[in-house]
XYZ file of C-alpha atoms in Angstrom:
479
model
C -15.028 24.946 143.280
C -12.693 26.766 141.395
C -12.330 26.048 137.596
C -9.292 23.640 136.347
C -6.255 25.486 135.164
C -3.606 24.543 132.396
C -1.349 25.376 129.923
C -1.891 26.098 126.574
C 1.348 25.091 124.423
C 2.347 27.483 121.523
C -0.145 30.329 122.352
C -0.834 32.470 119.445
C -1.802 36.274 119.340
C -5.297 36.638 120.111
C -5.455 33.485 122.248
C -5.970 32.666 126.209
C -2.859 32.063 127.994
C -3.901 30.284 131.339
C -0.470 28.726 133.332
C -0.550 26.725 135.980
C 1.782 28.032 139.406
C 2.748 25.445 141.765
C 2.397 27.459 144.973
C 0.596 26.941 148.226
C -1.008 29.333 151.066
C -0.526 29.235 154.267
C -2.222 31.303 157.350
C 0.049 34.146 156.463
C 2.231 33.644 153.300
C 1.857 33.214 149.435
C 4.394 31.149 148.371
C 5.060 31.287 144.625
C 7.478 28.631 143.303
C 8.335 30.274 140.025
C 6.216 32.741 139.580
C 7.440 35.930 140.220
C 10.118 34.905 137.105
C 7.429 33.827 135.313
C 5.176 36.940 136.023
C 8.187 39.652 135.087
C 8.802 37.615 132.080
C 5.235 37.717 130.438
C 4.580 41.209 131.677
C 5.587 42.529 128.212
C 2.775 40.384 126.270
C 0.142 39.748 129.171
C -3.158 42.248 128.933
C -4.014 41.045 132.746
C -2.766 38.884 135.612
C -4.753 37.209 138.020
C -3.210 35.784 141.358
C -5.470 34.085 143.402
C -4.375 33.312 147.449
C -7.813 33.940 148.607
C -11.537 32.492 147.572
C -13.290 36.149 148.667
C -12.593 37.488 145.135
C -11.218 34.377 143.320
C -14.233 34.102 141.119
C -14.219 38.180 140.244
C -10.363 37.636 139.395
C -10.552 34.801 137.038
C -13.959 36.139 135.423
C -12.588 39.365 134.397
C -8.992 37.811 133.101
C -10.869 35.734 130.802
C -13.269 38.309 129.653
C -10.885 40.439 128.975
C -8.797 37.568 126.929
C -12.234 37.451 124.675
C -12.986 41.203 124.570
C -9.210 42.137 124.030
C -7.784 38.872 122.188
C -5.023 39.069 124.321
C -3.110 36.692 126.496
C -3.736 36.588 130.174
C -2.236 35.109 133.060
C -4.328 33.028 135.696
C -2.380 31.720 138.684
C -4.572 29.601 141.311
C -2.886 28.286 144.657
C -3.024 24.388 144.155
C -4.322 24.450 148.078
C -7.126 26.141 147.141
C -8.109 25.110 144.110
C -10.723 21.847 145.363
C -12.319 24.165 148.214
C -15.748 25.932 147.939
C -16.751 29.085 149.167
C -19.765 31.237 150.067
C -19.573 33.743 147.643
C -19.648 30.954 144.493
C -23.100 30.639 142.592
C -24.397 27.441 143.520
C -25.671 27.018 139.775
C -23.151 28.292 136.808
C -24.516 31.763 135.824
C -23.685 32.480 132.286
C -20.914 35.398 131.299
C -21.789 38.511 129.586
C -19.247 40.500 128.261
C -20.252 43.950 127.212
C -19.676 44.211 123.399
C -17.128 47.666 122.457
C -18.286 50.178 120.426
C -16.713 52.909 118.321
C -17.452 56.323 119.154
C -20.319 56.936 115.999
C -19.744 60.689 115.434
C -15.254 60.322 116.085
C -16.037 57.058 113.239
C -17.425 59.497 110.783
C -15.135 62.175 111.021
C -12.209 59.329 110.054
C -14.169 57.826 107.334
C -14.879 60.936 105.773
C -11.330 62.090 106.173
C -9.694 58.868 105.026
C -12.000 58.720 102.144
C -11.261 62.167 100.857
C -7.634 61.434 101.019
C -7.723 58.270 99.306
C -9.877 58.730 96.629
C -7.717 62.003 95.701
C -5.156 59.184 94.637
C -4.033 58.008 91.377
C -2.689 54.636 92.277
C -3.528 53.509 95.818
C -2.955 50.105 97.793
C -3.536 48.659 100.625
C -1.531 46.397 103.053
C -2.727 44.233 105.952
C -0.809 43.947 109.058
C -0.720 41.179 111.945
C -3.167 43.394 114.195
C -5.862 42.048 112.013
C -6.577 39.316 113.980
C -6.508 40.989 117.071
C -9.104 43.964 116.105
C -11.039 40.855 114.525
C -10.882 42.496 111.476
C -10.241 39.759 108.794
C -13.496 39.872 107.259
C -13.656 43.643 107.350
C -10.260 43.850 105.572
C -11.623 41.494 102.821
C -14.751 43.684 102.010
C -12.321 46.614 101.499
C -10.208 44.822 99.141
C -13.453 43.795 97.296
C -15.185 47.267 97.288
C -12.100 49.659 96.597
C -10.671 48.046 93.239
C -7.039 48.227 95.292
C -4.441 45.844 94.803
C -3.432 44.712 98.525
C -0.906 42.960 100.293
C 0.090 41.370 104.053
C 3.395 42.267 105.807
C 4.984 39.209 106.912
C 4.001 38.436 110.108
C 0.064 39.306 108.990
C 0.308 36.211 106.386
C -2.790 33.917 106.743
C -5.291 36.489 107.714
C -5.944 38.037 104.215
C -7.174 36.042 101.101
C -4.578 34.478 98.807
C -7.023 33.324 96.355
C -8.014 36.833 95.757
C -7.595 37.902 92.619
C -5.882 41.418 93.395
C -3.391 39.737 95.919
C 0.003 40.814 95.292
C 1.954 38.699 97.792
C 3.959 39.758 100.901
C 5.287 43.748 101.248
C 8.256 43.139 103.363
C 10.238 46.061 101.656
C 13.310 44.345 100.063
C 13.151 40.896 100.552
C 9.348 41.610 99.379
C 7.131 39.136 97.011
C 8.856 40.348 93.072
C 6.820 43.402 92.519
C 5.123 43.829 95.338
C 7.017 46.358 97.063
C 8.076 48.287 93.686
C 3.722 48.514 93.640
C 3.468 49.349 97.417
C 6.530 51.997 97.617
C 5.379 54.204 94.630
C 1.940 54.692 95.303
C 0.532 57.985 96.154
C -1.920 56.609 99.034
C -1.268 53.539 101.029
C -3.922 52.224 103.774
C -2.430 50.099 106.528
C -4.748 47.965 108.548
C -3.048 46.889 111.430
C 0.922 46.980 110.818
C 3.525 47.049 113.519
C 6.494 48.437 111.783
C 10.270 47.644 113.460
C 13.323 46.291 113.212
C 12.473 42.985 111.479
C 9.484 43.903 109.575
C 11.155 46.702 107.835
C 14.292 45.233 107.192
C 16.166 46.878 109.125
C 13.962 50.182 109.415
C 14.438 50.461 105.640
C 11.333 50.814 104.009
C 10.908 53.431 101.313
C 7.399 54.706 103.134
C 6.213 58.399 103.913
C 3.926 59.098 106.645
C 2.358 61.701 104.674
C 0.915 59.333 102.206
C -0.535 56.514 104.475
C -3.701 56.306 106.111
C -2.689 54.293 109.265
C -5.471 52.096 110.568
C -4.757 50.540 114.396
C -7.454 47.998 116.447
C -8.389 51.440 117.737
C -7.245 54.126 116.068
C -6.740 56.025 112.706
C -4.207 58.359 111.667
C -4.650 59.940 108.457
C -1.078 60.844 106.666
C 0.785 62.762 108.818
C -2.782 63.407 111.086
C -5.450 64.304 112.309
C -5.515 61.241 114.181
C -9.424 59.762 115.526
C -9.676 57.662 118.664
C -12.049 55.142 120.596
C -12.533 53.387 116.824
C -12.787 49.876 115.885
C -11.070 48.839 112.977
C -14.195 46.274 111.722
C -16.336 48.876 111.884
C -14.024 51.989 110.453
C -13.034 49.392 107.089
C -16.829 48.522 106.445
C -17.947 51.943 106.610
C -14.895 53.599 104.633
C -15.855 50.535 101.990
C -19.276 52.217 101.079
C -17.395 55.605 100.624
C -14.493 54.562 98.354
C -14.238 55.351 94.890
C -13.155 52.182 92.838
C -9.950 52.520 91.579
C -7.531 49.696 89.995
C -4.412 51.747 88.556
C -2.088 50.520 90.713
C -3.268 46.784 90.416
C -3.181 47.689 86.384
C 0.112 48.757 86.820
C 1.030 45.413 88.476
C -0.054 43.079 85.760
C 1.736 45.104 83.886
C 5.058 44.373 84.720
C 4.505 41.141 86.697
C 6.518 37.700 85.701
C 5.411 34.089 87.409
C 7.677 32.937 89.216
C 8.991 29.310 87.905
C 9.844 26.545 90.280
C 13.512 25.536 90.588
C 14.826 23.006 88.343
C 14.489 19.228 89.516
C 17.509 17.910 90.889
C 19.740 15.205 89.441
C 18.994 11.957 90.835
C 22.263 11.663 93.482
C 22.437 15.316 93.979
C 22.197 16.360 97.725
C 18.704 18.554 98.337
C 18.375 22.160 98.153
C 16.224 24.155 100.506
C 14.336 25.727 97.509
C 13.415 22.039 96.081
C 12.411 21.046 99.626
C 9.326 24.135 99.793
C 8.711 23.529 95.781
C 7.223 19.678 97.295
C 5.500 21.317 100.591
C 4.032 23.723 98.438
C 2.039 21.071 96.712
C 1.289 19.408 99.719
C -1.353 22.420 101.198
C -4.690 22.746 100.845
C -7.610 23.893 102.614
C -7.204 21.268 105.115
C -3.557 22.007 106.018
C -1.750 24.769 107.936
C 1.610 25.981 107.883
C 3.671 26.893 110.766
C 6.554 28.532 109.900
C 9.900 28.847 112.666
C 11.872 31.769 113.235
C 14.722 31.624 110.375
C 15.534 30.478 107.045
C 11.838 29.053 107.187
C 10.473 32.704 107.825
C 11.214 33.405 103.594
C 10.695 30.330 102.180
C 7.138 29.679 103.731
C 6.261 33.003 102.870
C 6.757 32.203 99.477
C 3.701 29.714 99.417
C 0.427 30.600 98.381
C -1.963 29.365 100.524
C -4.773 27.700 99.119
C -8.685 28.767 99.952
C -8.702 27.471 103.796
C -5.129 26.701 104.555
C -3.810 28.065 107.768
C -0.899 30.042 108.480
C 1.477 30.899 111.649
C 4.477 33.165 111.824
C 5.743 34.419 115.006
C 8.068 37.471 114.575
C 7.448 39.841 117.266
C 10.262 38.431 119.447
C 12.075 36.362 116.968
C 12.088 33.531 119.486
C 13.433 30.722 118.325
C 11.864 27.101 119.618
C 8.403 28.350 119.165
C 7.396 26.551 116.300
C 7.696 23.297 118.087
C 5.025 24.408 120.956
C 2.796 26.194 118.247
C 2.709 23.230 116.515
C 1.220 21.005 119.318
C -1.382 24.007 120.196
C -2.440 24.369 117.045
C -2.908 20.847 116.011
C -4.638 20.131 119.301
C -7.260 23.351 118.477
C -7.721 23.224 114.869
C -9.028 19.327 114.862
C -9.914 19.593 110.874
C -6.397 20.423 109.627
C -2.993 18.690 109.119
C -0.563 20.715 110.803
C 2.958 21.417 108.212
C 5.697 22.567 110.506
C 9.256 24.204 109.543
C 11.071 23.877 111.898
C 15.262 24.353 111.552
C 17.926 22.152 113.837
C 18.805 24.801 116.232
C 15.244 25.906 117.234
C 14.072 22.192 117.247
C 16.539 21.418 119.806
C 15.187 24.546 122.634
C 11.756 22.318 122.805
C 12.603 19.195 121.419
C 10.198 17.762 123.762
C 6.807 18.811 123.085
C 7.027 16.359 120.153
C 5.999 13.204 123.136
C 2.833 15.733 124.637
C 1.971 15.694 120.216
C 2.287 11.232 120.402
C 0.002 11.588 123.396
C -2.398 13.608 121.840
C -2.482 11.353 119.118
C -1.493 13.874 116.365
C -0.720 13.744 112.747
C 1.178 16.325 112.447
C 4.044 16.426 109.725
C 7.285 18.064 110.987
C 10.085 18.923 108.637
C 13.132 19.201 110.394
C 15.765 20.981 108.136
C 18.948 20.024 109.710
C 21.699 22.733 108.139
C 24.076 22.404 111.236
C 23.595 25.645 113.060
C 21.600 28.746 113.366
C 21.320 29.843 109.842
C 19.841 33.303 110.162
C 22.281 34.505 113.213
C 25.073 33.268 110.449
C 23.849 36.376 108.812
C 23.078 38.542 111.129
C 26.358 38.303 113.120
C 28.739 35.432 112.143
C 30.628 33.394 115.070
C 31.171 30.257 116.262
C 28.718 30.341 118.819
C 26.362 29.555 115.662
C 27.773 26.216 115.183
C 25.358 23.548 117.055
C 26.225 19.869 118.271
C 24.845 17.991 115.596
C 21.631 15.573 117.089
C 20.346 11.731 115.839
C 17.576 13.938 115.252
C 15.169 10.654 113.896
C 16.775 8.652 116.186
C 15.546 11.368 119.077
C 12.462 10.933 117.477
C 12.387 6.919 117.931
C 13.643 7.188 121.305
C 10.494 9.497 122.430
C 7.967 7.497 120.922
C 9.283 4.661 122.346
C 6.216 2.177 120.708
C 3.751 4.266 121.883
C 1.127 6.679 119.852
C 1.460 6.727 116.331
C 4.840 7.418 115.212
C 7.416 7.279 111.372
C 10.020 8.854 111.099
C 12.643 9.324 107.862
C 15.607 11.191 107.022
C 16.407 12.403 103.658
C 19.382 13.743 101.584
C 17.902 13.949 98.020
C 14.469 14.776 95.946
C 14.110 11.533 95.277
C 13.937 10.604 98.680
C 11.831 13.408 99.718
C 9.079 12.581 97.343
C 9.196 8.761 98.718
C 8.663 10.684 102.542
C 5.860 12.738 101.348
C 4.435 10.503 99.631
C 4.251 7.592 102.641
C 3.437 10.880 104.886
C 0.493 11.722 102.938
C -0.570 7.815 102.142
C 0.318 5.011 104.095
C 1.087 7.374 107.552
C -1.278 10.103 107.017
C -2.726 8.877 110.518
C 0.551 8.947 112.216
C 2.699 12.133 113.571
C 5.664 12.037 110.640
C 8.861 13.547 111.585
C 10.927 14.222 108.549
C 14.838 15.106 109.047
C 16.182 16.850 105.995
C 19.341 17.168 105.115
C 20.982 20.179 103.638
C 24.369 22.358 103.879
C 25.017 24.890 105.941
C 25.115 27.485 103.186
C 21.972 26.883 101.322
C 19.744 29.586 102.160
C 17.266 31.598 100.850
C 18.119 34.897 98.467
C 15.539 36.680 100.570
C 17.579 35.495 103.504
C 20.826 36.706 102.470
C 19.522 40.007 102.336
C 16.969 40.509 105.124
C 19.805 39.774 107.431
C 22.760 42.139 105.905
C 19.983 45.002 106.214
C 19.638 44.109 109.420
C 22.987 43.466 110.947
C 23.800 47.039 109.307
C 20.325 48.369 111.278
C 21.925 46.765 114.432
C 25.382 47.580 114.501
C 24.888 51.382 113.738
C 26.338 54.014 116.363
C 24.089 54.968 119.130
C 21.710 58.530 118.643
C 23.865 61.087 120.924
C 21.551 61.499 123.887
């Protein structure tokens, strides 16, 4: 019998994506109900697609999409015709036999020649750094990345959509490098260097604000899942990042000058002021109470917008998870991420960000989270429109019907599952929600509707998205 199939809500990087396809088979047709849309869709992000309309190779199909998911952490698409899925066939073992997936190895002697190149160019430099990027997690390369940071002395830091995978408890962890809307004083350590090590970045429009990073090639020792490039080359193939950081570890000199030069000019930041007691919120008081709210036991998902700055501003404690989706900028995703995470990470309370105008694309994986029996805690900051296009490119196609939002809420839970919901204007009011959210409802899903004007918005914001209207509305290269 053929194994079950279903969906996975708010799929990460590096996870399985198996969707059901309502289709059926007949004597001589395959009948697809959606999902030749659904295939072209997904073609940019899937590694593999199975379609299975026959049992003679069913079990070879759906064996190598999922090994290849594990080997490649990459999503993969399974589609099974319902009218086959109960039947049996010959060619299935009658007992389960178990999978072996052939481990991938870096080439040894191509893995030498890069370590020994990288680590003569590096440990020429005066003041090197290093910055982790989101391909981390693919190349399974977290640990790896730490023991680098450990063993070279270098001051390092994540680009934005990499946040979560690096150690924020470090001691030598200088905060985000997102060029100008950066952590203060990260990128003015990152951008005059003389040696930079990547691990993992994917460099465009959004992560460099607008493709304006002050970077040269010819100073950066570019480290891909499997790949090096060594400033402006020679570049090494068939490597694997885990294994290229650990060895280049032993062969780095230890060197903190740039890291020296950090604490040298760095300032703390300082919370904002309280507000007064009748004063309407402000975003920045909102994250100053989430903030305190994480701990190794909570994760963070963060939705595309205003919500992409101000969650990057928190330091995760020891433990704390972290999700960011910036690829595609899509916005809704937080809402589905929210549900798959909660429902795969058992041993955390899930903190989602979530703005008005994303919340209402998926408003309605918040009843699959009630049947589930989640906890989650969902801020929804309603600011009356879609904050970030306001600053990318201003029209009145930005301005959203305003939504009961709590009263939404109410209506889904309908007495059923574990459900409180609260909306709040001011800090006091916010501390009362947070503090009932993490006390008397810690055991319920609490869905918290915030209230803030349309023009409150982060600084980091403000200029991310003037960068990046600029980056888009620039004349066309002549062809």
């Amino acid at each position: 019998m053929l194994p079950d199939h279903h969906l996975l809500p708010g799929t990460a990087t590096g996870t399985v994506l198996v969707l059901r396809l309502c289709c059926f088979v007949s004597s001589n047709t395959y009948v697809p109900l959606f999902g030749c849309i659904l295939v072209k869709l997904c073609l940019s992000s899937l590694h593999v697609q199975a379609i299975v309309n026959n049992l003679d190779d069913a079990h070879e199909q759906i064996d190598t999409a999922i090994a290849t998911a594990l080997r490649e952490s990459k999503p993969v698409y399974i589609s099974v015709s319902c009218n086959l899925a109960g039947l049996t066939h010959p060619t299935f073992s009658r007992e389960p036999v178990p999978m072996f997936i052939a481990p991938r190895v870096s080439n040894k002697q191509n893995l030498e020649y890069a370590v020994e190149a990288a680590a003569e160019f590096l440990n020429k430099a005066v003041k090197p750094v290093m910055v982790g990027g989101p391909k981390i997690r693919v190349a399974k390369a977290k640990k790896a990345f730490a023991g680098i940071a450990d063993a070279s002395g270098y001051p390092f830091a994540v680009m934005p959509a990499a946040k979560g995978l690096v150690p924020e408890h470090h001691p030598r962890f200088i905060g985000t490098y997102w060029g100008a809307v950066s952590t203060t004083f990260c990128a003015e350590i990152v951008e005059s260097a003389d040696a930079y090590l990547f691990a993992g970045p994917i460099f465009n429009d959004y992560s460099s604000v607008g493709y304006s990073l002050l970077l040269k090639r010819e100073k950066a020792v570019i480290v891909q899942p499997d790949r090096v490039v060594v400033g402006n080359g020679p570049a090494f193939g068939c490597i694997l990042m885990p294994d290229f950081l650990r060895a280049l570890a032993k062969r780095l000199n230890r060197n903190t000058t740039a890291y020296d030069n950090y604490r040298r000019i760095f300032v703390p930041d300082r919370d904002p002021p309280n507000g007064k007691p009748d004063e309407p919120l402000r975003v920045n008081i909102l994250f100053k109470h989430i903030k305190e709210m994480l701990s190794g036991e909570t994760a963070v998902i963060a939705e595309t917008g205003d919500s992409w700055f101000n969650c990057q501003k928190l330091k995760l404690p020891d433990g704390c998870g972290y999700e960011f989706q910036m690829q595609y900028g899509s916005i809704g995703w937080s809402v589905g991420a929210t549900l798959g995470y909660a429902q795969a990470a058992k041993d955390k309370r899930v903190i989602a960000c979530i703005g008005d105008g994303s919340f209402q694309v998926t408003a309605q994986d918040v009843s699959t989270m009630l049947r589930c029996g989640q906890n989650n805690v969902i801020f929804l900051i309603n600011n009356g429109g879609y904050t970030i296009e306001v600053e990318i490119h201003d029209g009145p196609y930005n301005v959203i019907k305003n939504w009961d939002y709590t009263g939404l809420v109410d209506a889904i839970h309908n007495s059923h599952g574990n459900c409180w919901t609260k909306k709040v204007g001011t800090e006091a009011e916010l501390k009362e929600a947070i503090a009932t959210a993490t006390g008397a409802k810690k055991d319920c899903l609490c869905f918290i509707e915030v209230i803030v004007h349309k023009d409150d918005t982060s600084k980091e914001l403000l200029e991310w998205g003037s960068r990046v209207s600029a980056a888009n509305s620039r004349p066309p290269n002549p062809q």
